[in-house]
Short mmCIF file of C-alpha atoms and ligand atoms in Angstrom, two decimals:
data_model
loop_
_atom_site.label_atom_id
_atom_site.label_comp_id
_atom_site.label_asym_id
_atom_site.label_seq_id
_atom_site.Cartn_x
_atom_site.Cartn_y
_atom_site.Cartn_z
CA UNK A 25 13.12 -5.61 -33.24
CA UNK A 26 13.63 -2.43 -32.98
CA UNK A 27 12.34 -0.85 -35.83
CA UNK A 28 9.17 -2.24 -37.32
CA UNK A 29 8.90 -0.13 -40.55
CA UNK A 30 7.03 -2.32 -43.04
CA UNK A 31 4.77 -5.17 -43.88
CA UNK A 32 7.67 -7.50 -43.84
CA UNK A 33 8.66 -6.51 -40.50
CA UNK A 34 5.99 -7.61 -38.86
CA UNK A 35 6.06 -10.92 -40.47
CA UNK A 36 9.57 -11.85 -39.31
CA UNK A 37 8.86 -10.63 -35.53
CA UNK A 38 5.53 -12.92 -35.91
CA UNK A 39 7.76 -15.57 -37.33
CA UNK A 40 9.81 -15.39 -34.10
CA UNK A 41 7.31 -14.68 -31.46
CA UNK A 42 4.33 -16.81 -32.54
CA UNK A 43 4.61 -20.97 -32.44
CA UNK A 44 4.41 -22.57 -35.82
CA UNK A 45 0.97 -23.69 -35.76
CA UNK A 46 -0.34 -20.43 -35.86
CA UNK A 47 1.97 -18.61 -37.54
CA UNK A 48 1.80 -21.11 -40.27
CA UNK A 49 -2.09 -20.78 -39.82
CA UNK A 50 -1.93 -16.80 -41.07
CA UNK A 51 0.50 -17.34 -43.75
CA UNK A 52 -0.80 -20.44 -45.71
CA UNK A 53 -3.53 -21.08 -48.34
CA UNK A 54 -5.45 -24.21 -49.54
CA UNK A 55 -3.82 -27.12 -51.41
CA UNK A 56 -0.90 -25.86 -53.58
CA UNK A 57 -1.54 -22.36 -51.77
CA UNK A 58 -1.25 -20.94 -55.96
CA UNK A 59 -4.05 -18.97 -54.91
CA UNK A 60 -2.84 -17.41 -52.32
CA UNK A 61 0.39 -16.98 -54.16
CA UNK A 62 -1.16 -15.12 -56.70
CA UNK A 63 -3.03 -12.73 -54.68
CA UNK A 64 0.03 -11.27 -53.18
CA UNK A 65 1.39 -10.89 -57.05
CA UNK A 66 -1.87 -9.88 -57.76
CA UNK A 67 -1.38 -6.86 -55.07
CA UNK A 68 2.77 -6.31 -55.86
CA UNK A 69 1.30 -5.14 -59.40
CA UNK A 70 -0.76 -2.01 -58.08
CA UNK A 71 1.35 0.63 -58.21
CA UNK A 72 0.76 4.10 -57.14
CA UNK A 73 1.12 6.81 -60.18
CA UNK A 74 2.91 10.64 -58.77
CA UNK A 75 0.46 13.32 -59.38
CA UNK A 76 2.92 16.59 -59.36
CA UNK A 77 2.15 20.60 -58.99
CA UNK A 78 -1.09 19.29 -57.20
CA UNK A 79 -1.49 21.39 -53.42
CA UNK A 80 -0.62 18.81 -51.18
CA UNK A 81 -1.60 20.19 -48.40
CA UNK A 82 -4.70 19.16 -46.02
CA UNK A 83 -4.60 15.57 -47.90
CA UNK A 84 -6.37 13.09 -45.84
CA UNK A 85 -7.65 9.44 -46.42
CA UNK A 86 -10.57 10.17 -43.79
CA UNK A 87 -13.70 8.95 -45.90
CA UNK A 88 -16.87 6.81 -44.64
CA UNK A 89 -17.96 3.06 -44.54
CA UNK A 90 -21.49 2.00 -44.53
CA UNK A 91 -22.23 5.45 -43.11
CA UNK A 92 -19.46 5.73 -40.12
CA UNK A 93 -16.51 8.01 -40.79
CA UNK A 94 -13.06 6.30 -41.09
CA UNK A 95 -10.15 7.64 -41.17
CA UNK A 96 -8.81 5.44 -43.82
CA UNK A 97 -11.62 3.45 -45.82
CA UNK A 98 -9.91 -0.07 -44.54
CA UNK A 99 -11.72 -1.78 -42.17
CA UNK A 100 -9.48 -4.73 -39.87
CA UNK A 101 -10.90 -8.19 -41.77
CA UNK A 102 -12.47 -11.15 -39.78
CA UNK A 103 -9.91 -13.59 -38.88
CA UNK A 104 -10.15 -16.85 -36.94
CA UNK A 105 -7.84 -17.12 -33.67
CA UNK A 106 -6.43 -14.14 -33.73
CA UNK A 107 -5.99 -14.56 -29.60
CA UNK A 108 -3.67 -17.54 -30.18
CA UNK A 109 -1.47 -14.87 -32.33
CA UNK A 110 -1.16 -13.19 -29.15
CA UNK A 111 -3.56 -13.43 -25.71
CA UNK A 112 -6.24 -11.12 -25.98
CA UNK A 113 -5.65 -10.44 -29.10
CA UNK A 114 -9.15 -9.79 -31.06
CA UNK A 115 -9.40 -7.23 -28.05
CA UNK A 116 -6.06 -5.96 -28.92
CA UNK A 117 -6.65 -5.28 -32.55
CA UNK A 118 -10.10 -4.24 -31.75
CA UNK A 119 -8.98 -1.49 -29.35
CA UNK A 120 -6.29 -0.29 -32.03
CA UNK A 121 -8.65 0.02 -34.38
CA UNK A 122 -10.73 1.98 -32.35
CA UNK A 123 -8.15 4.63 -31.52
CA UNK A 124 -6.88 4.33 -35.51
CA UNK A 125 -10.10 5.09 -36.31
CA UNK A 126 -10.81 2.46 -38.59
CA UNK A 127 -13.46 -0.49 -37.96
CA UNK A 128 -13.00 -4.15 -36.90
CA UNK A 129 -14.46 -6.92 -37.83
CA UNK A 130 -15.08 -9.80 -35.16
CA UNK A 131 -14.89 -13.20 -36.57
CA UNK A 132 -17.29 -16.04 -35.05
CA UNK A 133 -13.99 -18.41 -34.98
CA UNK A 134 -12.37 -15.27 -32.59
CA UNK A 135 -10.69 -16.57 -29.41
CA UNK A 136 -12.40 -14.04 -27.58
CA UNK A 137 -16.00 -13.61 -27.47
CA UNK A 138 -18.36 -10.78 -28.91
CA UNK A 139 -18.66 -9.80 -25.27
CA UNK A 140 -14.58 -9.64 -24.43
CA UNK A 141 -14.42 -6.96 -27.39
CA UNK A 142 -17.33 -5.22 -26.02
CA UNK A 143 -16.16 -4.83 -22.70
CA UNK A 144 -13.27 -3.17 -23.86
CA UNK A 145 -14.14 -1.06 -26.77
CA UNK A 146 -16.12 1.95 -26.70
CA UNK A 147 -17.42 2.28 -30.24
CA UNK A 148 -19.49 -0.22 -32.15
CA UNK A 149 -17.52 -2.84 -33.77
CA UNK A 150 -18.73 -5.00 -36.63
CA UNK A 151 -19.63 -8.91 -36.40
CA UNK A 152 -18.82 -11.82 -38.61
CA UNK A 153 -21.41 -14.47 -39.15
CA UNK A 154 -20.61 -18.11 -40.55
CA UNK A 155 -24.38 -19.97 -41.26
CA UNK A 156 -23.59 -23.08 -39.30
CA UNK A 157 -26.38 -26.04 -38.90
CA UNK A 158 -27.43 -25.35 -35.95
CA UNK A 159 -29.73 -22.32 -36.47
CA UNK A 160 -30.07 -21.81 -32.31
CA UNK A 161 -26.71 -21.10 -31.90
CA UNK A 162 -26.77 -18.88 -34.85
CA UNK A 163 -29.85 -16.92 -34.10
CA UNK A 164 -28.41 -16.81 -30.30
CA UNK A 165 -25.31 -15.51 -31.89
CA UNK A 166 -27.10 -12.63 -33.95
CA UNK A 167 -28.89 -11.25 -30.39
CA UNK A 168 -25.33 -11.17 -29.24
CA UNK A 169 -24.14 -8.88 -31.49
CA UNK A 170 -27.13 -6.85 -31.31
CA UNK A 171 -26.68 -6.81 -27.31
CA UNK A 172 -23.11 -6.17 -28.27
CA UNK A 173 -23.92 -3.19 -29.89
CA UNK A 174 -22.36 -4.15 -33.35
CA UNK A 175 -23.08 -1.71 -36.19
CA UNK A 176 -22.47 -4.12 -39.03
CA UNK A 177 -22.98 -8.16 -39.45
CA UNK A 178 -20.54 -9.07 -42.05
CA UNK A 179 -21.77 -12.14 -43.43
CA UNK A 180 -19.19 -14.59 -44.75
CA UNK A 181 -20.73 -16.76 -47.88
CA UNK A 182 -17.23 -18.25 -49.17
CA UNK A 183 -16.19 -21.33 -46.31
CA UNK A 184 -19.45 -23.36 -46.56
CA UNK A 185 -16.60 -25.93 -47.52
CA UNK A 186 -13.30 -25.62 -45.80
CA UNK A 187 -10.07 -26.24 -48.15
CA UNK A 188 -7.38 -28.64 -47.74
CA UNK A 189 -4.56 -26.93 -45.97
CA UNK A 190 -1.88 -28.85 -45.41
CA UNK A 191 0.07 -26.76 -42.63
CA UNK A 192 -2.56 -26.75 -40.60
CA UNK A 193 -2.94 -30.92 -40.74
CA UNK A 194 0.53 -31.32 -40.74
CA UNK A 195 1.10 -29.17 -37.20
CA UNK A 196 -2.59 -30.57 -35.94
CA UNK A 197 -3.82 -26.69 -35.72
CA UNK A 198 -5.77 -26.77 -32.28
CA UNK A 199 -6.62 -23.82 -30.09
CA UNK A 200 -5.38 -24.49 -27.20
CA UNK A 201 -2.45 -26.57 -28.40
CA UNK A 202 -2.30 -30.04 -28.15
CA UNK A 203 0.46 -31.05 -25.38
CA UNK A 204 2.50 -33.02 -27.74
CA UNK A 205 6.34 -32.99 -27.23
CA UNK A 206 7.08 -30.71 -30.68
CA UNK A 207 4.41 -28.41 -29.53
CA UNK A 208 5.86 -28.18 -25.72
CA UNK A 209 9.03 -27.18 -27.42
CA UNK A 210 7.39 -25.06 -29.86
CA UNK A 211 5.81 -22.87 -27.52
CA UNK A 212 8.93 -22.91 -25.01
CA UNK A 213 11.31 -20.91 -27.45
CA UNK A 214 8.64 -18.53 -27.08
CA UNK A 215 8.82 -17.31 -23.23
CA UNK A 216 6.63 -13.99 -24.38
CA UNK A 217 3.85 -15.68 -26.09
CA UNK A 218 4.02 -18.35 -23.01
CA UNK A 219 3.92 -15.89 -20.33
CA UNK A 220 1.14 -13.68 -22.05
CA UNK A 221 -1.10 -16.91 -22.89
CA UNK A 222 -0.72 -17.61 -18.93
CA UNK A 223 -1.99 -14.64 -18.12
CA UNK A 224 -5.33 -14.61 -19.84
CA UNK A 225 -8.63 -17.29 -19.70
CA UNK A 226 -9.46 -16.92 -23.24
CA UNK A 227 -7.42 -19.48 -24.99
CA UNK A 228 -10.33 -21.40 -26.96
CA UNK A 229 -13.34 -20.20 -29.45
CA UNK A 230 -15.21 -18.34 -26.65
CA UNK A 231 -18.08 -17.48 -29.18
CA UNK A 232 -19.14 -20.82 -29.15
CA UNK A 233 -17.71 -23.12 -26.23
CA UNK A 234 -20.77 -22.71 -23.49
CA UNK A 235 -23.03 -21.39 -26.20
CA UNK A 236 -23.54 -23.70 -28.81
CA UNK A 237 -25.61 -27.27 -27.85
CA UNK A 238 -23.14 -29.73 -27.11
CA UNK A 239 -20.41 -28.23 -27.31
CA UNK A 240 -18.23 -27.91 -23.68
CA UNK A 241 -14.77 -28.35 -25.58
CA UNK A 242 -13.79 -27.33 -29.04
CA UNK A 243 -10.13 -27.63 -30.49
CA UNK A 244 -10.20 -28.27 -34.05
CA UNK A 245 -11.28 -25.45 -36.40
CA UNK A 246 -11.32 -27.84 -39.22
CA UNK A 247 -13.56 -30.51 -37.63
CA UNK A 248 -16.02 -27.68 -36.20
CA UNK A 249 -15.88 -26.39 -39.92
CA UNK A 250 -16.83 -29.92 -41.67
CA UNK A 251 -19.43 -31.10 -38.86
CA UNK A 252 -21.35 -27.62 -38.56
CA UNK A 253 -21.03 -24.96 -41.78
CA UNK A 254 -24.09 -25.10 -43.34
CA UNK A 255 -24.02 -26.68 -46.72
CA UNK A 256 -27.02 -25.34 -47.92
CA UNK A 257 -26.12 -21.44 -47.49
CA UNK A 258 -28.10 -19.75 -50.21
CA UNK A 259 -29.88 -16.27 -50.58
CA UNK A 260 -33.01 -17.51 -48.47
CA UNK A 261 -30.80 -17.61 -45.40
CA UNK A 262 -29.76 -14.05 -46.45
CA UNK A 263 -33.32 -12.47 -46.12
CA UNK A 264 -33.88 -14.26 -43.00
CA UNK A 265 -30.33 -13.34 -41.69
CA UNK A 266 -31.05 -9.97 -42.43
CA UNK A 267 -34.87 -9.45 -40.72
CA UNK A 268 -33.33 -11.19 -37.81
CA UNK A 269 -30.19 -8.38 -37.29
CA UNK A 270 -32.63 -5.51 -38.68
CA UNK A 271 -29.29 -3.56 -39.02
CA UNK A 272 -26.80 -3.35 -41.73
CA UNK A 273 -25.41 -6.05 -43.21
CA UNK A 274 -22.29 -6.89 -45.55
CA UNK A 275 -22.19 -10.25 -47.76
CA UNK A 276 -18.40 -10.94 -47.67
CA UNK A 277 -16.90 -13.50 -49.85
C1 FMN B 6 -5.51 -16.22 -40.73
C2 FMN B 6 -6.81 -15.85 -41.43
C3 FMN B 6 -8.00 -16.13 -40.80
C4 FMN B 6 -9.20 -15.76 -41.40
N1 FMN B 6 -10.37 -16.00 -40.74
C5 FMN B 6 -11.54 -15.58 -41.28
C6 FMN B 6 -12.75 -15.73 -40.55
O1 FMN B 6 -12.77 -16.24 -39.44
N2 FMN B 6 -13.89 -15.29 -41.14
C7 FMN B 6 -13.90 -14.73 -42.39
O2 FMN B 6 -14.96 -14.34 -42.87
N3 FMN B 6 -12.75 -14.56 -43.09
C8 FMN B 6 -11.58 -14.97 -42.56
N4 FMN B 6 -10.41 -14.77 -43.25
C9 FMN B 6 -10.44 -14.08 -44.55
C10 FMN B 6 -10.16 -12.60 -44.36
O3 FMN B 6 -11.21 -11.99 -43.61
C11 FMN B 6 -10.03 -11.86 -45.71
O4 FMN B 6 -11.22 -11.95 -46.44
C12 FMN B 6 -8.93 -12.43 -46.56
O5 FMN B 6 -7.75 -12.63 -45.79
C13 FMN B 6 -8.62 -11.51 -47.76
O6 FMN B 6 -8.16 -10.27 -47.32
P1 FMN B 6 -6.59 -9.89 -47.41
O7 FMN B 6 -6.27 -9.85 -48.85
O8 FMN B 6 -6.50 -8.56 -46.73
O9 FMN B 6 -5.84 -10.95 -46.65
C14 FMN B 6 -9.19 -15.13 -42.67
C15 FMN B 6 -7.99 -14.87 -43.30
C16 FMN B 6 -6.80 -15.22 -42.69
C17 FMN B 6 -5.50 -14.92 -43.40
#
């Protein structure tokens, strides 16, 4: 595409370039997906109102977040396997962020690890923290960030239970991809995505393969979610989360 000049843009050259699984993966919601439905009418209603014989000039959107200057107050959301949307791609977004000026938010279910996006960013980027079971792994995980130099933990209090989404069942999400024969052809339409995914080692969730106990392999999002988020997530973990970082934090969710 030549021209990528809106929202919509994007979506059809993602359409085209990324394999079903995890396209379908960034445009789906839970269940009957109304929810998600209705947050994009939700969002089609806002409307921006003309102000007129106002000087225009020197207009800016530069404004601050938790204390750092942005230059638009929008910071780049946590989402989960972003690098199977493109290789590399949490350090992709989180370098374009950097030079937009905006910040970005790691998630813990990023393909690459707190320590890919540090080795290639300059400025402090923030961290997402899911309260899993295993309170190692998510202490561990918290002195990572710190070492990482993140100026935020964002923590996420909303997917203590994962919803039933049917895309992702029905294509068996999996980072990497299962070998199966739709998959193989899946991904073959898609030379670019193919040839960049063979050029990079970070094609699973590198934030927790080799860190958390037990866990050498990890495919499935979903079965990670059910076996290890932390049912009991309530405002005690907060104040403990919070002594343990020391820095600023941001309940999300
Ligand atoms: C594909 C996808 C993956 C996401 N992964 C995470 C995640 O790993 N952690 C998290 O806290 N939120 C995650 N979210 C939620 C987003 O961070 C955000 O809260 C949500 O999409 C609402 O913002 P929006 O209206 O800009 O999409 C994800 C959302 C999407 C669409």
């Amino acid at each position: 595409m030549s021209q990528i000049l809106t929202i919509a843009d994007l979506k059809d050259l993602a359409r085209r370039r990324v394999p079903k699984m995890f396209f379908d993966y960034a445009d789906s919601g839970s269940w009957t997906e109304s929810t998600y439905r209705a947050n994009e009418e939700d969002f089609q209603k806002i409307k921006f109102r003309q102000r007129v014989l106002v000087d225009m000039d020197n207009r800016s959107l530069a404004s601050t977040m938790i204390g750092e200057k942005v230059s638009m107050p929008v910071a780049l959301a946590p989402t989960g396997m972003t690098g199977m949307q493109h290789a590399n791609g949490e350090m992709l977004a989180a370098q374009a962020a950097e030079e937009f000026g905006v910040p970005f938010t790691l998630s813990t279910m990023s393909i690459c690890s707190i320590e890919d996006v540090a080795s290639v960013t300059t400025k402090p980027f923030w961290f997402q923290l899911y309260v899993l079971r295993d309170k190692d792994f998510v202490l561990n995980l918290i002195d990572r960030a710190k070492a990482a130099k993140c100026s935020a933990l964002v923590l996420t209090l909303d997917l203590q239970i994962l919803g039933q989404r049917h895309k992702d069942i029905r294509n068996g999400l999996s980072a990497p991809p299962k070998l199966t024969l739709t998959n193989i052809f899946d991904m073959a339409i898609r030379p670019r995505w193919c040839a960049a995914m063979a050029g990079t080692k970070r094609r699973t969730f590198r934030n927790i393969v080799g860190h958390a106990k037990g866990v050498g392999n990890m495919a499935s999002l979903a079965s990670w979610t059910t076996e290890q988020f932390d049912l009991h997530l309530s405002w005690k973990d907060v104040a403990w989360i919070k002594e343990r970082w020391g820095g600023k934090l941001i309940l999300k969710g």
